[in-house]
Tab-separated table of C-alpha atoms and ligand atoms in Angstrom:
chain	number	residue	atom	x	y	z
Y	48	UNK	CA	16.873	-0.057	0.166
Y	49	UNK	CA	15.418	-3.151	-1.878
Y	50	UNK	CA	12.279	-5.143	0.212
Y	51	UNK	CA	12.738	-8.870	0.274
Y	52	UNK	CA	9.523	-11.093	0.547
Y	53	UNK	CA	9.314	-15.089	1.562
Y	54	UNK	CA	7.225	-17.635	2.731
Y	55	UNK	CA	6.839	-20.916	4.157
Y	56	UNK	CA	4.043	-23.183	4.576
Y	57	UNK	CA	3.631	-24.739	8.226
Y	58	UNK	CA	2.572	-28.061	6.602
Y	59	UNK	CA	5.002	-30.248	8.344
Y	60	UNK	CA	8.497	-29.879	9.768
Y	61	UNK	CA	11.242	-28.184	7.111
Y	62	UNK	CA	13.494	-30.545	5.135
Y	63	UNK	CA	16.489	-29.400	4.526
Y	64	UNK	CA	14.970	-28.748	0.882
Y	65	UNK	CA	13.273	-25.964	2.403
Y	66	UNK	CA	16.903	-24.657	3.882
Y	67	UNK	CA	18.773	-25.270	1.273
Y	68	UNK	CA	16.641	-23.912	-1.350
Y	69	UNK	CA	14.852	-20.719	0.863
Y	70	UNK	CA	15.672	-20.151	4.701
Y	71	UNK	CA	19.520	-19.888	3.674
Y	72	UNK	CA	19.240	-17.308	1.443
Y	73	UNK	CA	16.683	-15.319	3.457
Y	74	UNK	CA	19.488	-14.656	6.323
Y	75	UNK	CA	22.078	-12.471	4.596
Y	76	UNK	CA	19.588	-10.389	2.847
Y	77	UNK	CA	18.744	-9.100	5.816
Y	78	UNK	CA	21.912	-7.024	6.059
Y	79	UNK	CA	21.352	-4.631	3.508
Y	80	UNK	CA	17.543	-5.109	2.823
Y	81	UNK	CA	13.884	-4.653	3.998
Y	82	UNK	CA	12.727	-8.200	4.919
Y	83	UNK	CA	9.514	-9.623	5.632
Y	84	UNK	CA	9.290	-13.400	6.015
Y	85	UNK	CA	6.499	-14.966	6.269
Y	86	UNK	CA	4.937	-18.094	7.784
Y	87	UNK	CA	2.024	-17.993	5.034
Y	88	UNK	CA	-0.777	-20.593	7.428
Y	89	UNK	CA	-3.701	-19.841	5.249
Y	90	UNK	CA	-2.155	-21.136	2.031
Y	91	UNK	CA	-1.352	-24.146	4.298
Y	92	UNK	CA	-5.050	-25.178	4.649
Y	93	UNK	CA	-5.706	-25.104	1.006
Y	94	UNK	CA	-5.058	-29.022	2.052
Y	95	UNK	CA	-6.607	-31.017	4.859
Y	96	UNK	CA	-5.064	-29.792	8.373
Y	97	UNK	CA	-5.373	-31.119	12.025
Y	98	UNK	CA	-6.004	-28.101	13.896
Y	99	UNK	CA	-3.554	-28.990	16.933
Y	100	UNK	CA	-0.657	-30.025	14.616
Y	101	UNK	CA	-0.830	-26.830	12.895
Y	102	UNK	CA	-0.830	-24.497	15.679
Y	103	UNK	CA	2.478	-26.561	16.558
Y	104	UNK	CA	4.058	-25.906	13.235
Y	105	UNK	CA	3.009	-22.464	13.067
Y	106	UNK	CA	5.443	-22.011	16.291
Y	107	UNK	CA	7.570	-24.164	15.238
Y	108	UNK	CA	8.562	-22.960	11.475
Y	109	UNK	CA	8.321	-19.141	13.665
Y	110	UNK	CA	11.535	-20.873	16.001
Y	111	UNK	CA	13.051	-22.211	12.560
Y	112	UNK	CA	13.462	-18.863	11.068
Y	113	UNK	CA	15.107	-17.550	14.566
Y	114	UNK	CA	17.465	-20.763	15.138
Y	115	UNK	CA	18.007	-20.028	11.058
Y	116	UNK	CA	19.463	-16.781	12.180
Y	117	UNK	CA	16.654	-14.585	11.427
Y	118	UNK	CA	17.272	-11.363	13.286
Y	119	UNK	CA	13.846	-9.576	14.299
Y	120	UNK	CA	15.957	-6.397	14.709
Y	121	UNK	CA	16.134	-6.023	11.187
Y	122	UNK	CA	13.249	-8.373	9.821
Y	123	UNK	CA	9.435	-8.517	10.056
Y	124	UNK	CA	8.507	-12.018	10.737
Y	125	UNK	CA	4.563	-12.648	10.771
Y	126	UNK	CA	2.179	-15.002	10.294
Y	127	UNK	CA	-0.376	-14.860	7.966
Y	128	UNK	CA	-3.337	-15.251	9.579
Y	129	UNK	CA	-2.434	-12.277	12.029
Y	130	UNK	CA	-2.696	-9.763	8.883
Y	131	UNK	CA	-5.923	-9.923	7.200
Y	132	UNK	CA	-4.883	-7.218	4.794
Y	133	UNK	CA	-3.627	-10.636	2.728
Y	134	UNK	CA	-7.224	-12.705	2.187
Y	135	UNK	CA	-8.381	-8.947	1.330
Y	136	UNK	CA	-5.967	-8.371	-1.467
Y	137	UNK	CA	-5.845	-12.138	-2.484
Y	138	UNK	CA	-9.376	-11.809	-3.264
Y	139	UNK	CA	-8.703	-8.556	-5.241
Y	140	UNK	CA	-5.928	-10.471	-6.893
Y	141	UNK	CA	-9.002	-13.359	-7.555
Y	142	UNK	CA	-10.603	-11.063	-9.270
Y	143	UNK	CA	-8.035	-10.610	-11.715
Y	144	UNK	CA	-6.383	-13.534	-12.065
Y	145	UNK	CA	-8.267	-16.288	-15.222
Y	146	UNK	CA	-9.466	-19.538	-14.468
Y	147	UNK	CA	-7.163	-20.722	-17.295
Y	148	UNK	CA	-4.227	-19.659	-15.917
Y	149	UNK	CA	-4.605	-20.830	-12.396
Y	150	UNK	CA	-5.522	-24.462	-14.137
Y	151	UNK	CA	-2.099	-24.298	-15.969
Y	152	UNK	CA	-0.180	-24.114	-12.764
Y	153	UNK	CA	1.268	-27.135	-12.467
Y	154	UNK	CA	1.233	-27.577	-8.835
Y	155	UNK	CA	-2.406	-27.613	-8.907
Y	156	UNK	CA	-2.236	-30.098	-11.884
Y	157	UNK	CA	-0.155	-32.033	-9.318
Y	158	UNK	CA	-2.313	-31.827	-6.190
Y	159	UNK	CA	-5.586	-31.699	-7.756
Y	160	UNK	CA	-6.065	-35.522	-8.608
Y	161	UNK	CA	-8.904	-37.188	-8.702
Y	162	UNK	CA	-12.217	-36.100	-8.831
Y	163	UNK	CA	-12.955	-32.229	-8.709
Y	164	UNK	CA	-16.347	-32.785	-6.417
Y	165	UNK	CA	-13.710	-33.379	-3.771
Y	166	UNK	CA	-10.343	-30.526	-4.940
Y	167	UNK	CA	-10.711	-27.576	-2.610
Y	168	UNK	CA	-11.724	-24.382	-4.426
Y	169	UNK	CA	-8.531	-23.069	-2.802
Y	170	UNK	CA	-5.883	-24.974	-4.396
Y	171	UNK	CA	-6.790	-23.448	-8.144
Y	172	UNK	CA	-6.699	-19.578	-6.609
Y	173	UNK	CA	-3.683	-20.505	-3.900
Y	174	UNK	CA	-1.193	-18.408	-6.590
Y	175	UNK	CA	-3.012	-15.154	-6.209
Y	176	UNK	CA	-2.685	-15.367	-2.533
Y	177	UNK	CA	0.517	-16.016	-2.764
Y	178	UNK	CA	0.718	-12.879	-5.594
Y	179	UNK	CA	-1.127	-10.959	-2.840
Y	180	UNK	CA	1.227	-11.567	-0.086
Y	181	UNK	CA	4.053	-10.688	-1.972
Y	182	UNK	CA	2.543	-7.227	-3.642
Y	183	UNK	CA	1.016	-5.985	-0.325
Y	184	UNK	CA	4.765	-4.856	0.588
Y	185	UNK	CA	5.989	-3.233	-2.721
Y	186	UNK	CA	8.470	-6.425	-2.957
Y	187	UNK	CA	11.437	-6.244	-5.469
Y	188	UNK	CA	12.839	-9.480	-4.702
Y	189	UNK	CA	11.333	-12.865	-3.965
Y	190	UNK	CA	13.666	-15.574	-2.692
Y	191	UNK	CA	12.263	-18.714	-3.662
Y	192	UNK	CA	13.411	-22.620	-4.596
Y	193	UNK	CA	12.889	-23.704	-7.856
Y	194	UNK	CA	9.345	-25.359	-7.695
Y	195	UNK	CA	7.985	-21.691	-7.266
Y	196	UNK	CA	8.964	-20.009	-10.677
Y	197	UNK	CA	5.695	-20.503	-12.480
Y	198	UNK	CA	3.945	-18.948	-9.429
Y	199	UNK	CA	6.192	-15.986	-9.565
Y	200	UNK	CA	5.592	-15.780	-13.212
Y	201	UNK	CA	1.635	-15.553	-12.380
Y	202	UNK	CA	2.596	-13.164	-9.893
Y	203	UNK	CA	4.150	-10.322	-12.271
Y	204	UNK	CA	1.540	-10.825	-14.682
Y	205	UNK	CA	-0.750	-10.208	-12.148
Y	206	UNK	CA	1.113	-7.162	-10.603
Y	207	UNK	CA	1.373	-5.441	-14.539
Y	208	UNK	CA	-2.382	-6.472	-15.093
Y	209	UNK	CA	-3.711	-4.571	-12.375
Y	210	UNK	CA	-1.224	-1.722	-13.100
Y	211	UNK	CA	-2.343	-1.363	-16.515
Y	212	UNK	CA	-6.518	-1.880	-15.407
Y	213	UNK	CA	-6.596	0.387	-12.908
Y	214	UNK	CA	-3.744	2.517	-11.613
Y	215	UNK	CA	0.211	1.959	-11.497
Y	216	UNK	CA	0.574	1.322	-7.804
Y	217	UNK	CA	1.801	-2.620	-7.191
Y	218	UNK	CA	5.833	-3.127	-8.109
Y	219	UNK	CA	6.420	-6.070	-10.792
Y	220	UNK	CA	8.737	-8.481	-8.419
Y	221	UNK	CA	12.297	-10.438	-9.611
Y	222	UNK	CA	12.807	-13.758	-8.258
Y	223	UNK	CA	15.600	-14.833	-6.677
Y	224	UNK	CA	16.887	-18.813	-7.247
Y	225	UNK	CA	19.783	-19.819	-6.006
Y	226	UNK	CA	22.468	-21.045	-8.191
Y	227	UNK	CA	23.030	-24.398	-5.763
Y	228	UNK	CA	20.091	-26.295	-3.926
Y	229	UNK	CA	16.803	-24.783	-5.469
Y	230	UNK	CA	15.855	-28.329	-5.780
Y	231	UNK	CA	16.678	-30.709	-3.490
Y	232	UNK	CA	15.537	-34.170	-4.635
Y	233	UNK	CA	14.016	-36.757	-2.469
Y	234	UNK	CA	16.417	-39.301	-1.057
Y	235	UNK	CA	14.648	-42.857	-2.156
Y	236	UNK	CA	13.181	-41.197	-5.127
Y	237	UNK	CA	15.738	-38.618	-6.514
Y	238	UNK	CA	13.819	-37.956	-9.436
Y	239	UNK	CA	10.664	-36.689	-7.194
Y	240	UNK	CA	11.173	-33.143	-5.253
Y	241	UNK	CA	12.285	-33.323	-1.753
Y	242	UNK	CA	8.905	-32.762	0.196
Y	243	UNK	CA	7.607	-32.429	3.946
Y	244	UNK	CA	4.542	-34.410	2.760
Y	245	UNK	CA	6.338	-37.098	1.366
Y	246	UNK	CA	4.644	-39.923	3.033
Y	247	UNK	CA	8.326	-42.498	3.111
Y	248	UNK	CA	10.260	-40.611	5.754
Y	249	UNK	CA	13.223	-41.699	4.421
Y	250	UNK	CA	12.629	-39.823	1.357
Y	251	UNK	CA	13.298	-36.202	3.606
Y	252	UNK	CA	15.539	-35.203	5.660
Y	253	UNK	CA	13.533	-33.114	8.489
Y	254	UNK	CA	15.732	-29.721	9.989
Y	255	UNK	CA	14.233	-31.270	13.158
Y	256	UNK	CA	16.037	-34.619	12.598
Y	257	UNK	CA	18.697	-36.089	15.125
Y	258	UNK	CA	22.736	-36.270	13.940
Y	259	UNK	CA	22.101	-40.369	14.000
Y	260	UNK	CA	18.744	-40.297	12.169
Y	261	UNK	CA	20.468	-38.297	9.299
Y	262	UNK	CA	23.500	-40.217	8.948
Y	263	UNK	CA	21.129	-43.415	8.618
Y	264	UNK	CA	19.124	-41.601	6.144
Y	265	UNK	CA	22.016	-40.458	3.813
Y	266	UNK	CA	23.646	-44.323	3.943
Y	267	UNK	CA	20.140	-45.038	2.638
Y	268	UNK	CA	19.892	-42.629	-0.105
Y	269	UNK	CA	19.388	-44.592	-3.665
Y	270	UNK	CA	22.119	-44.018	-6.200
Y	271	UNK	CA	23.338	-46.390	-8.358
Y	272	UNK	CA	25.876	-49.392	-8.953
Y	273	UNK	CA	28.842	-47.523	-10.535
Y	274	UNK	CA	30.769	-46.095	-7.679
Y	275	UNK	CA	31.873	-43.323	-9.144
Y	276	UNK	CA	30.981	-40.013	-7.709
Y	277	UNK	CA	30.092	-37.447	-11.090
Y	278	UNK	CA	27.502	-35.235	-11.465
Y	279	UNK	CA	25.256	-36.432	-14.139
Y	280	UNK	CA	21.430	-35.097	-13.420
Y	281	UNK	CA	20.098	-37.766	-16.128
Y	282	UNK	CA	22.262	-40.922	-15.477
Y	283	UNK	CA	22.962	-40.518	-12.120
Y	284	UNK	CA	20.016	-38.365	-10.029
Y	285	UNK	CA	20.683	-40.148	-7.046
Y	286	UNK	CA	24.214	-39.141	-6.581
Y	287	UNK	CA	24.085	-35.831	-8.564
Y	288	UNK	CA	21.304	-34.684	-5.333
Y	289	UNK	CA	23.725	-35.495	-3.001
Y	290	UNK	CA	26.961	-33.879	-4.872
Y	291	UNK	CA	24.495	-30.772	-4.225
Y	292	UNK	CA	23.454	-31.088	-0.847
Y	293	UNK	CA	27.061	-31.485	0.114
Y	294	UNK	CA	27.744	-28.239	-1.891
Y	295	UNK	CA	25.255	-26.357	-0.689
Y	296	UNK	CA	26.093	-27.262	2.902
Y	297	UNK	CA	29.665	-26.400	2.530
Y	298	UNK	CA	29.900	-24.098	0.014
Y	299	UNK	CA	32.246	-26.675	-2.349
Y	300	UNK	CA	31.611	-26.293	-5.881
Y	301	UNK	CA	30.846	-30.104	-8.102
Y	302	UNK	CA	34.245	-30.193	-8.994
Y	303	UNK	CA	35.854	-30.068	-6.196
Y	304	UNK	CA	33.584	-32.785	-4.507
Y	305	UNK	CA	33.881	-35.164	-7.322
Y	306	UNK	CA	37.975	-34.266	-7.376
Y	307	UNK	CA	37.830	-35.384	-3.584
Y	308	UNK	CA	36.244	-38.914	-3.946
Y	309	UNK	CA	38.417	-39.736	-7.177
Y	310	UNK	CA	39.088	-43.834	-6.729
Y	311	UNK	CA	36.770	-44.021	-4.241
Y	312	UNK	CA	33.314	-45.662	-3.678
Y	313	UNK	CA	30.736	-43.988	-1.945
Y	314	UNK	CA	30.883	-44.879	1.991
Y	315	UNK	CA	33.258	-42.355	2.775
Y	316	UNK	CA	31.204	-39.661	0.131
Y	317	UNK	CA	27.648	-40.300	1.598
Y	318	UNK	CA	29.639	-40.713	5.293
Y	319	UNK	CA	30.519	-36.771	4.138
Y	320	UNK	CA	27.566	-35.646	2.909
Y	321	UNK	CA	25.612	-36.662	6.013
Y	322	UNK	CA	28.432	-35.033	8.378
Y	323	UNK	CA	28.131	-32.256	6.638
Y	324	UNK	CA	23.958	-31.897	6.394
Y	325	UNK	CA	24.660	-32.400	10.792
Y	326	UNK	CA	26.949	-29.244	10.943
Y	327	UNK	CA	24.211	-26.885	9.359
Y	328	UNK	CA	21.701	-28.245	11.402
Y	329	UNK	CA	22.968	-28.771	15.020
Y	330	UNK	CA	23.545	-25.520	15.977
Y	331	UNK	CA	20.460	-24.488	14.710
Y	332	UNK	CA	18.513	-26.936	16.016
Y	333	UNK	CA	20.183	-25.900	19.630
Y	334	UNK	CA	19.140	-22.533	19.289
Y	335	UNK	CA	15.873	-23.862	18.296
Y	336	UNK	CA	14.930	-25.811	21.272
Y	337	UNK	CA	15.702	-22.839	23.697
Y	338	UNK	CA	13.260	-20.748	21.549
Y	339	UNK	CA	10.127	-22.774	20.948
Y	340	UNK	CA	8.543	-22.395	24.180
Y	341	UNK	CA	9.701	-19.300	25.627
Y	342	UNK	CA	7.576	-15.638	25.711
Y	343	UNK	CA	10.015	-13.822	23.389
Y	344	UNK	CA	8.621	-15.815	20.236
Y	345	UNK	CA	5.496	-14.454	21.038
Y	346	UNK	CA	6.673	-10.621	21.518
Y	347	UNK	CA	8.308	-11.392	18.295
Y	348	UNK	CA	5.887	-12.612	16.391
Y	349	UNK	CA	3.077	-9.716	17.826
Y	350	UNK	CA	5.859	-7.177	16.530
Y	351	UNK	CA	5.911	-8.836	13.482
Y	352	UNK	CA	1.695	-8.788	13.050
Y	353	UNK	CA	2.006	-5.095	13.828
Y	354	UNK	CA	4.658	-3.640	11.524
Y	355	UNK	CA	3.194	-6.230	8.568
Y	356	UNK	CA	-0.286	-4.436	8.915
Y	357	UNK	CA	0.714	-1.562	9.205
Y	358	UNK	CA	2.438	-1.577	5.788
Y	359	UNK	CA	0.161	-4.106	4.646
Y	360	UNK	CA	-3.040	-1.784	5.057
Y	361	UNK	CA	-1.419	1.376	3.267
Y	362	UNK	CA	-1.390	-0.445	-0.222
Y	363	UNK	CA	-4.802	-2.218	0.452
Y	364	UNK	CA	-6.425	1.083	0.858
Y	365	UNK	CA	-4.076	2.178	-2.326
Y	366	UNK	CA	-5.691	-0.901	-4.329
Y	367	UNK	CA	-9.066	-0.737	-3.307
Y	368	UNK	CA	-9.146	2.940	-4.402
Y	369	UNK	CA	-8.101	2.279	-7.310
Y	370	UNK	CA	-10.746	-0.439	-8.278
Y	371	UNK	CA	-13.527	1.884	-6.924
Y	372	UNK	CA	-14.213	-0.521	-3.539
Y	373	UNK	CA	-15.570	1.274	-0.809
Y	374	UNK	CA	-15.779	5.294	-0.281
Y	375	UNK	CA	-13.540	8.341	-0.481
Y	376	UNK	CA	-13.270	10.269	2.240
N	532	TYM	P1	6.823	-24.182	0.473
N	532	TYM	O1	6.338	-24.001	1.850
N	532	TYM	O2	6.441	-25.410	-0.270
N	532	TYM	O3	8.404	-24.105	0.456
N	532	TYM	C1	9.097	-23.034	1.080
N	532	TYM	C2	10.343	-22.687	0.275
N	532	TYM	O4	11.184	-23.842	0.156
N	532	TYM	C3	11.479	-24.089	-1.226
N	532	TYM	N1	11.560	-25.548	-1.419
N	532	TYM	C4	12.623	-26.185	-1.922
N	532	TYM	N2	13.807	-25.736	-2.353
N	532	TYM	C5	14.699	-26.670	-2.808
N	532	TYM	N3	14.446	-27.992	-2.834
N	532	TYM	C6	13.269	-28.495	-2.411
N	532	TYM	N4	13.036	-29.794	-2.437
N	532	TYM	C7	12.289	-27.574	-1.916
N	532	TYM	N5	11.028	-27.709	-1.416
N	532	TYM	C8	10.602	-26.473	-1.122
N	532	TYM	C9	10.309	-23.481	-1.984
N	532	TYM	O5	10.655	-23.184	-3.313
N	532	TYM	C10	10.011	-22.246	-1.169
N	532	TYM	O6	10.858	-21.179	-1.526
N	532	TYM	N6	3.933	-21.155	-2.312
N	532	TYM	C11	5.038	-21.198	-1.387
N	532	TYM	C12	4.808	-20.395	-0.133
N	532	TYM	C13	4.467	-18.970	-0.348
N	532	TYM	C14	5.347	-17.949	-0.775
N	532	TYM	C15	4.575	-16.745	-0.765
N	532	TYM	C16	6.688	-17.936	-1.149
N	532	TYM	C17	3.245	-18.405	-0.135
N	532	TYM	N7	3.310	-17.054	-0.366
N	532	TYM	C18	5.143	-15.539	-1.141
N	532	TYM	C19	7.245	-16.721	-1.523
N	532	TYM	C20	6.480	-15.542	-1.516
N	532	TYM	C21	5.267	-22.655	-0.967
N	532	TYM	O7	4.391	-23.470	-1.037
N	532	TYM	O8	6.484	-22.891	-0.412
């Protein structure tokens, strides 16, 4: 059986970016598949947190993956924090990784601005964390949207580095993008990424937000004059993002969405798209309210811990052996 490895950062509450592009795919794996999904709360402080608000999101994003349909029956779901077998190899994958190469990645490029008397050390060696996480659990398969690529590329160089320096014990990853929704754009600014940090709200749609809220964001989504509903990435961004979040809700392929709204503008499309964003997100965000506060999250999540460290350890003693760290016995 193939193991499956994901985060998600508790930096805010999910946009459907995160659901369309990640959580979705993360539920049917679990059927024939190892999983481990992960809330990854250390790479969320590489950036300024309040302490209360990320406790919050911590248990929150945990009752995400659960409303999501996560099924801790056949999944390990942990938090980060909880298994300190991942700063341990992240610093062993530090060690390898090149200053170079960690400047290249161009979500540091994008969050690093300004001047670097102020940039968190953390942001440059975030990606071998992340490479850390993933290797800790023999992954084959890393489900991921499409902003995470390069880091997966960093990742397998990593994984064959170390194999070839010291011993052949971490398995080189694939990464898994979906062929729909691995980039959700934002909603006022389709040619930006759909982000939980965006600071215009109107730019995200939150998995968190009410039926009425997203129906008033979607009517407010920029597209263009024309009225004609094509996809067309370049001209057209604004509509092309919503052709996709319709077909990723629904499973409709481009075609058949721009078939549908032949002759017609786009109140009754975006009217669609919005219903359609609602029906993947209220009955998950029922199921979510009846978890967030109750004990079983906790069990859950203390299950989780254990089984991740328990794995975890086996190939951080595996690694450190093979780099000399520590003692034989
Ligand atoms: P994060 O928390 O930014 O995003 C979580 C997942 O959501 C995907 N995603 C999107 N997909 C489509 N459209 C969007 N607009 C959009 N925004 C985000 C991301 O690609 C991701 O799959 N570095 C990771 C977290 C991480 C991780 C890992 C992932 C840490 N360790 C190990 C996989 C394996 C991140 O910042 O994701």
């Amino acid at each position: 059986m193939k193991t499956i490895f994901s985060g998600i950062q508790p930096s805010g509450t999910l946009t459907i970016g995160n659901y369309l592009g990640a959580m979705q795919h993360f539920i049917p794996l679990q059927e024939d598949h190892h999983c481990y999904y992960c809330i990854v709360d250390e790479h969320a402080v590489t950036v300024p947190q309040d302490r209360l608000e990320l406790r919050r999101n911590i248990r929150s994003l945990a009752a995400l993956y659960l409303a999501s349909g996560i099924d801790p029956e056949k999944t390990t779901l942990f938090i980060q924090s909880e298994v300190p077998a991942h700063t341990q190899m992240g610093w062993i994958m530090q060690c390898i990784s090149y200053i170079g190469e960690l400047e290249r990645m161009t979500q540091f490029k994008d969050k690093a601005t300004g001047s670097k008397e102020a940039v968190s050390s953390s942001l440059l060696t975030y990606p071998p964390l992340m490479a850390a996480d993933i290797l800790l659990y023999k992954t084959d398969i890393v489900p991921v949207g499409d902003d995470q690529k390069q880091h997966m590329e960093l990742t397998r160089n990593l994984a064959q580095r170390f194999n070839n320096k010291f011993n052949d014990i971490l398995t080189v990853p694939d990464v898994s993008i979906p062929k729909s929704g691995a980039r959700i754009m934002s909603l006022q600014d389709p040619t930006k990424k759909m982000s939980k940090s965006d600071s215009n709200e109107k730019g995200f749609i939150s998995m968190l937000d009410e039926p009425k809220k997203i129906v008033k964001k979607v009517k407010s989504a920029v597209t263009d004059s024309e009225g004609i509903v094509k996809f067309d990435k370049e001209n057209k961004p604004g509509v092309s993002n919503l052709i996709t979040i319709q077909s990723a809700c629904t499973g409709k392929s481009v075609e058949e969405i721009e078939t549908a709204y032949e002759g017609k503008g786009y109140g009754d499309f975006k009217q669609d798209v919005a219903d359609a964003v609602v029906s993947v997100l209220e009955p998950i965000q029922k199921r979510y309210y009846e978890l967030i506060d109750s004990e079983k999250l906790d069990e859950i999540l203390d299950d989780g811990a254990d089984k991740a460290s328990f794995a975890a350890n086996k190939m951080l003693r595996k690694a450190k052996k093979a780099m000399g760290l520590g003692r034989v016995r």
